[in-house]
Amino acid sequence: MKNEIYLTSFSLLEPDENFYFYAPHWLNAWEAHLYNQALKSTSASGWAFKRFGTDKEIYAREMIRKPRYIDYIESMEQAADVALQQMTPRDRMLLLKSRAAFIYIDAWGESSVFENITSALHTSTIDTLPKNILKKFSIKNVTCKIRGENFSLIQAMRLAQDYLHWKVFDFVVICGAYRAIPVLVFSDEDISGIKGSVRAKQKNGVQLSVERTGCFIFSLRESALRVSCGSYIAHDNVDYIQREMAKDLSEGDLLTFSGRKENITRITPRTCIDVIDLKDIYGSSGCLTPALSWEYLLNKTVPSKKMRTILADKFGGYSYFDTLFSSGG
C-alpha cells in the first residue's frame, strides 16, 4: 500500500453505564425540536445515549444532558495509559525518547460551554489540548488539534502519514474523544434534503450514541496492522465512485463503513466482499466510529487480511482507509 504506516498500539474505551433514552421536554424547546428533526432524518423511533459520568440518582432527563465531565476527562487519560501499556517495553522506551508529535481530535471543537465546569484547567483540556496526556508521552515537539467533525480521525491519520514518511517524527500519537451532547448530536443529523429517506439503522428503530475515548500510536516500525489512507472523493457519478471504492479489493476482503446507510449501499461493490455497518454493531461514536473497524477486525475468529473502512458524509462525499492484518506482526 502506498504511504502505509503501522498502528503500533491503540485503545478504545467506553462508559460502563447503561443506555438511557432521550425524552424531549418543553423546558428545552430547541433541543426537542432538533430531536424531532433528527428522527425524521434517520427514520428512527427514538434515541438512546451511553455517556460518561451519568448518575442514577439524578432525574433521568437531566442525567443524560449534564453528566459529570470529569469521568470523560479521566477516560482520555486511561485510554492513553492502556495504549502505552500494550506496547512492548522496548517500543515504549523508544516512544518516550524519540521525536513524537501529538494530535488531538474531537467532533465539536470548543464544547466546554455544554458542561458544568468551574475549572479553567478542565475547560482548556476539553477545548484545546489535554496537557496531562502530553506529559505521559513526553511530547516536546509538535502538538495540534483537529476539529473535522466525523472525519477528524482520518484527517489526523493523513497528517501522521506525512509526518512519518517525511522523517520529521518517529512516532505520531493521536488521542480522540467523542462527547455525545444531545443537542449537538441531533443538529448533526438534522440535514435538509434527506429527511425520511433512510431506514432505521438499528433493528429496533432506535439510534444509539455512545461516548468513547481513544488513543492511537502510529510509526514506521512493523506491527500487525498496516494502515494507508485513501483520498476524499466528491463525485456525482455513482459508477466512478463504485470503481474507486472497490479498487484493489478481492473476494474474502472486508469492507466496513461509517455514515448514512443509504449513502453507502449506493456505492457498495456487488461482489463477495463482506460489508459491515459499524453503527449497527457498536452504536455511533462520531469521529471515533471508523476506529471501531480495527476492533472488529481483531475480534473476528479468522481476521481478514485486508479491510477497507469507508466514511461517508451527508452530501455524497466519501473517504476511506485500508488496513492490512498480519498475524505474525
Coordinates of C-alpha atoms in Angstrom, one line a residue:
M1 CA 0.0 0.0 0.0
K2 CA 1.2 3.5 -0.8
N3 CA 2.5 5.6 2.1
E4 CA 1.5 2.9 4.6
I5 CA 2.1 3.4 8.3
Y6 CA 1.9 0.9 11.2
L7 CA -0.6 1.1 14.0
T8 CA 1.8 0.3 16.8
S9 CA -0.8 0.3 19.6
F10 CA -4.3 1.6 20.2
S11 CA -7.1 1.6 22.8
L12 CA -10.8 2.5 22.8
L13 CA -12.8 3.0 26.0
E14 CA -16.5 3.5 26.6
P15 CA -18.6 4.0 29.7
D16 CA -19.7 1.1 31.9
E17 CA -23.1 2.8 32.3
N18 CA -26.3 1.7 30.7
F19 CA -28.1 3.2 27.7
Y20 CA -30.7 5.9 28.6
F21 CA -33.4 7.0 26.3
Y22 CA -33.7 10.7 25.5
A23 CA -37.1 12.3 26.2
P24 CA -37.9 15.7 24.9
H25 CA -39.1 18.4 27.3
W26 CA -40.7 21.8 26.8
L27 CA -38.0 23.4 29.0
N28 CA -35.5 22.6 26.2
A29 CA -37.7 23.5 23.3
W30 CA -34.9 24.0 20.7
E31 CA -33.3 20.7 21.7
A32 CA -36.7 18.9 21.5
H33 CA -37.2 20.4 18.0
L34 CA -33.8 19.2 16.8
Y35 CA -34.6 15.8 18.3
N36 CA -37.8 15.5 16.2
Q37 CA -36.0 16.7 13.1
A38 CA -33.2 14.2 13.7
L39 CA -35.8 11.4 14.0
K40 CA -37.2 12.4 10.6
S41 CA -33.8 12.5 9.0
T42 CA -32.9 9.0 10.2
S43 CA -36.4 7.4 10.2
A44 CA -35.6 6.3 13.8
S45 CA -38.3 5.8 16.5
G46 CA -36.1 7.0 19.4
W47 CA -32.6 7.9 20.6
A48 CA -30.5 6.3 23.4
F49 CA -27.3 7.6 24.9
K50 CA -24.4 6.0 26.8
R51 CA -22.4 8.7 28.4
F52 CA -19.5 9.1 30.8
G53 CA -20.5 10.3 34.3
T54 CA -24.2 9.6 34.4
D55 CA -25.6 9.4 37.9
K56 CA -28.6 7.2 38.6
E57 CA -29.7 9.4 41.5
I58 CA -30.3 12.3 39.2
Y59 CA -33.6 12.7 37.2
A60 CA -33.1 10.7 34.0
R61 CA -33.8 13.6 31.6
E62 CA -31.1 15.7 33.2
M63 CA -28.8 12.9 33.8
I64 CA -28.0 12.3 30.1
R65 CA -28.0 16.1 29.4
K66 CA -25.5 17.1 32.1
P67 CA -23.4 14.1 33.2
R68 CA -20.1 14.6 35.2
Y69 CA -17.5 15.8 32.8
I70 CA -14.6 14.7 35.0
D71 CA -15.3 11.0 34.1
Y72 CA -14.9 11.9 30.5
I73 CA -11.5 13.6 31.1
E74 CA -10.3 10.7 33.2
S75 CA -11.2 8.3 30.4
M76 CA -9.0 10.1 28.0
E77 CA -6.0 9.6 30.3
Q78 CA -7.0 5.9 30.9
A79 CA -7.1 5.3 27.1
A80 CA -3.6 6.8 26.8
D81 CA -2.4 4.6 29.6
V82 CA -3.8 1.4 28.0
A83 CA -2.3 2.2 24.6
L84 CA 1.1 2.8 26.3
Q85 CA 1.0 -0.4 28.3
Q86 CA 0.1 -2.5 25.3
M87 CA 3.4 -1.6 23.7
T88 CA 6.5 -3.7 24.2
P89 CA 8.9 -2.2 26.8
R90 CA 11.4 -1.5 24.1
D91 CA 8.8 0.3 21.9
R92 CA 7.5 2.2 24.9
M93 CA 11.0 3.4 25.8
L94 CA 11.7 4.4 22.1
L95 CA 8.4 6.4 22.0
L96 CA 9.3 8.3 25.2
K97 CA 12.8 9.1 24.0
S98 CA 12.1 9.7 20.2
R99 CA 10.7 12.5 18.2
A100 CA 7.0 12.3 18.7
A101 CA 4.1 14.5 17.6
F102 CA 0.7 14.7 19.3
I103 CA -2.6 15.2 17.5
Y104 CA -5.9 15.7 19.5
I105 CA -9.2 15.1 17.7
D106 CA -12.8 15.7 18.5
A107 CA -16.0 16.3 16.7
W108 CA -17.4 19.5 18.2
G109 CA -14.5 21.9 18.9
E110 CA -14.9 24.2 21.9
S111 CA -17.7 22.3 23.7
S112 CA -17.0 23.1 27.4
V113 CA -19.9 25.6 27.3
F114 CA -22.2 22.5 27.4
E115 CA -20.6 21.2 30.6
N116 CA -21.0 22.3 34.3
I117 CA -17.3 23.3 34.5
T118 CA -15.8 25.6 37.2
S119 CA -12.1 24.9 36.5
A120 CA -10.2 26.8 33.8
L121 CA -7.8 23.8 33.6
H122 CA -10.6 21.4 32.7
T123 CA -12.0 23.9 30.2
S124 CA -8.7 24.1 28.4
T125 CA -8.4 20.3 28.5
I126 CA -11.7 19.9 26.6
D127 CA -11.4 23.0 24.3
T128 CA -7.7 22.8 23.4
L129 CA -5.3 20.0 24.5
P130 CA -5.3 17.5 27.4
K131 CA -1.9 18.6 28.8
N132 CA -1.7 15.6 31.2
I133 CA -1.6 13.3 28.2
L134 CA 1.3 15.3 26.7
K135 CA 3.3 14.6 29.9
K136 CA 2.5 10.9 29.7
F137 CA 4.1 10.7 26.2
S138 CA 6.9 13.2 26.9
I139 CA 5.7 15.3 23.9
K140 CA 8.1 18.2 23.4
N141 CA 7.6 18.8 19.7
V142 CA 4.5 19.4 17.6
T143 CA 1.0 19.4 19.1
C144 CA -2.2 20.3 17.3
K145 CA -5.9 19.8 17.5
I146 CA -8.1 18.8 14.5
R147 CA -11.8 19.5 14.6
G148 CA -13.0 17.8 11.5
E149 CA -16.4 16.5 12.7
N150 CA -16.8 12.9 11.7
F151 CA -13.7 13.0 9.5
S152 CA -11.3 14.1 12.3
L153 CA -9.6 10.7 12.7
I154 CA -8.8 10.1 9.0
Q155 CA -7.6 13.7 8.7
A156 CA -5.2 13.1 11.6
M157 CA -4.1 9.8 10.1
R158 CA -3.2 11.6 6.8
L159 CA -1.2 14.1 8.8
A160 CA 0.6 11.3 10.6
Q161 CA 1.3 9.6 7.3
D162 CA 3.1 12.7 6.1
Y163 CA 5.0 13.3 9.3
L164 CA 6.3 9.8 9.4
H165 CA 7.2 9.4 5.7
W166 CA 8.9 12.9 5.6
K167 CA 11.1 11.6 8.5
V168 CA 10.0 14.6 10.6
F169 CA 8.9 12.4 13.5
D170 CA 9.4 8.8 14.6
F171 CA 6.0 8.4 16.3
V172 CA 2.7 10.2 16.0
V173 CA 0.2 9.9 18.9
I174 CA -3.4 10.6 18.1
C175 CA -5.8 10.9 21.0
G176 CA -9.5 11.4 20.4
A177 CA -12.7 11.8 22.3
Y178 CA -16.4 11.9 21.4
R179 CA -18.8 13.6 23.7
A180 CA -22.4 12.7 22.8
I181 CA -24.0 16.0 23.7
P182 CA -27.7 15.6 22.7
V183 CA -28.3 19.0 21.1
L184 CA -25.1 18.6 19.0
V185 CA -25.9 15.0 18.1
F186 CA -29.4 16.0 16.9
S187 CA -28.2 19.0 15.0
D188 CA -25.6 16.9 13.2
E189 CA -28.3 14.6 12.0
D190 CA -30.7 17.3 11.0
I191 CA -29.5 17.8 7.4
S192 CA -32.0 19.2 5.0
G193 CA -32.9 17.3 1.8
I194 CA -32.5 13.8 3.1
K195 CA -35.3 13.5 5.7
G196 CA -37.4 10.4 5.5
S197 CA -35.2 8.6 3.0
V198 CA -33.4 6.4 5.4
R199 CA -34.3 3.1 7.1
A200 CA -33.7 2.9 10.8
K201 CA -30.1 1.8 11.4
Q202 CA -30.9 -0.3 14.4
K203 CA -33.1 -3.3 14.3
N204 CA -35.4 -1.8 17.0
G205 CA -35.6 1.5 15.2
V206 CA -33.5 3.3 17.9
Q207 CA -30.4 5.3 17.2
L208 CA -27.5 4.6 19.7
S209 CA -25.0 7.3 20.6
V210 CA -22.0 6.0 22.6
E211 CA -19.3 8.2 24.1
R212 CA -15.8 6.9 23.6
T213 CA -12.2 7.9 24.1
G214 CA -9.3 6.5 22.1
C215 CA -5.5 6.6 21.7
F216 CA -3.7 5.6 18.6
I217 CA 0.1 5.3 18.2
F218 CA 1.5 5.3 14.7
S219 CA 5.1 4.7 13.5
L220 CA 7.0 3.0 10.7
R221 CA 8.0 0.1 13.0
E222 CA 6.5 -3.1 11.8
S223 CA 3.4 -4.4 13.6
A224 CA 0.3 -6.4 13.0
L225 CA -1.8 -3.6 11.5
R226 CA -0.7 -1.6 8.4
V227 CA -2.8 1.4 7.5
S228 CA -2.9 3.5 4.4
C229 CA -5.3 6.5 3.8
G230 CA -7.1 7.0 0.5
S231 CA -8.3 10.3 -0.9
Y232 CA -11.5 12.1 -0.4
I233 CA -13.9 11.6 -3.3
A234 CA -16.6 14.1 -4.1
H235 CA -18.2 13.0 -7.4
D236 CA -21.8 12.7 -8.7
N237 CA -21.0 9.7 -10.9
V238 CA -22.0 6.6 -9.0
D239 CA -20.2 4.3 -11.3
Y240 CA -16.9 6.2 -10.8
I241 CA -17.3 6.1 -7.0
Q242 CA -18.1 2.3 -7.1
R243 CA -14.9 1.7 -9.1
E244 CA -12.8 3.8 -6.6
M245 CA -14.3 2.1 -3.6
A246 CA -13.8 -1.4 -5.0
K247 CA -10.3 -0.8 -6.3
D248 CA -7.8 -3.4 -5.2
L249 CA -10.4 -5.4 -3.2
S250 CA -10.9 -9.1 -3.8
E251 CA -13.1 -11.9 -2.6
G252 CA -12.6 -12.5 1.1
D253 CA -11.7 -8.9 1.9
L254 CA -13.7 -6.9 4.4
L255 CA -15.5 -3.6 3.9
T256 CA -16.6 -1.7 7.0
F257 CA -18.4 1.7 6.9
S258 CA -19.5 4.6 8.9
G259 CA -22.1 7.0 7.7
R260 CA -25.7 7.1 6.4
K261 CA -26.5 3.6 5.2
E262 CA -28.2 4.7 2.0
N263 CA -25.1 6.7 1.1
I264 CA -23.0 3.5 1.4
T265 CA -25.4 1.0 -0.3
R266 CA -25.5 3.0 -3.4
I267 CA -21.7 2.7 -3.9
T268 CA -21.0 -0.7 -2.3
P269 CA -19.4 -3.1 -4.9
R270 CA -21.6 -6.1 -5.7
T271 CA -19.0 -8.7 -5.0
C272 CA -18.4 -11.4 -2.4
I273 CA -16.8 -8.8 -0.1
D274 CA -18.3 -8.8 3.5
V275 CA -19.9 -5.4 4.2
I276 CA -20.2 -4.4 7.9
D277 CA -22.1 -1.4 9.3
L278 CA -20.1 -0.3 12.3
K279 CA -23.0 1.7 13.8
D280 CA -25.3 -1.4 13.7
I281 CA -22.8 -3.3 15.9
Y282 CA -21.2 -0.7 18.2
G283 CA -23.5 2.4 18.0
S284 CA -22.3 5.8 16.8
S285 CA -19.3 7.5 18.2
G286 CA -18.8 10.3 15.8
C287 CA -15.2 10.8 14.8
L288 CA -14.1 7.6 16.6
T289 CA -16.6 5.3 14.8
P290 CA -14.1 4.4 12.0
A291 CA -11.6 3.2 14.6
L292 CA -14.1 0.5 15.6
S293 CA -13.2 -1.2 12.4
W294 CA -9.9 -2.2 14.0
E295 CA -11.8 -3.7 17.0
Y296 CA -14.0 -5.6 14.6
L297 CA -11.0 -6.9 12.6
L298 CA -9.1 -8.1 15.6
N299 CA -12.1 -9.7 17.2
K300 CA -13.0 -11.8 14.2
T301 CA -12.5 -15.5 14.6
V302 CA -10.5 -15.6 11.4
P303 CA -9.3 -12.0 10.8
S304 CA -9.4 -10.8 7.2
K305 CA -6.1 -10.0 5.6
K306 CA -7.4 -6.7 4.2
M307 CA -10.1 -4.3 5.3
R308 CA -11.3 -1.1 3.8
T309 CA -13.1 1.4 6.0
I310 CA -15.3 3.9 4.2
L311 CA -16.5 7.2 5.7
A312 CA -19.5 8.8 4.0
D313 CA -20.5 12.4 4.6
K314 CA -24.1 13.5 4.3
F315 CA -23.7 15.2 0.9
G316 CA -22.4 12.3 -1.2
G317 CA -18.7 12.6 -0.5
Y318 CA -16.5 9.6 0.6
S319 CA -13.2 9.0 2.2
Y320 CA -11.5 5.7 3.1
F321 CA -8.5 4.0 4.6
D322 CA -7.2 0.4 4.2
T323 CA -5.9 -1.8 6.9
L324 CA -3.7 -4.9 6.2
F325 CA -3.6 -7.5 9.0
S326 CA -0.6 -9.8 9.6
S327 CA -0.9 -12.3 12.4
G328 CA 2.9 -12.5 12.5
G329 CA 3.2 -8.8 13.2

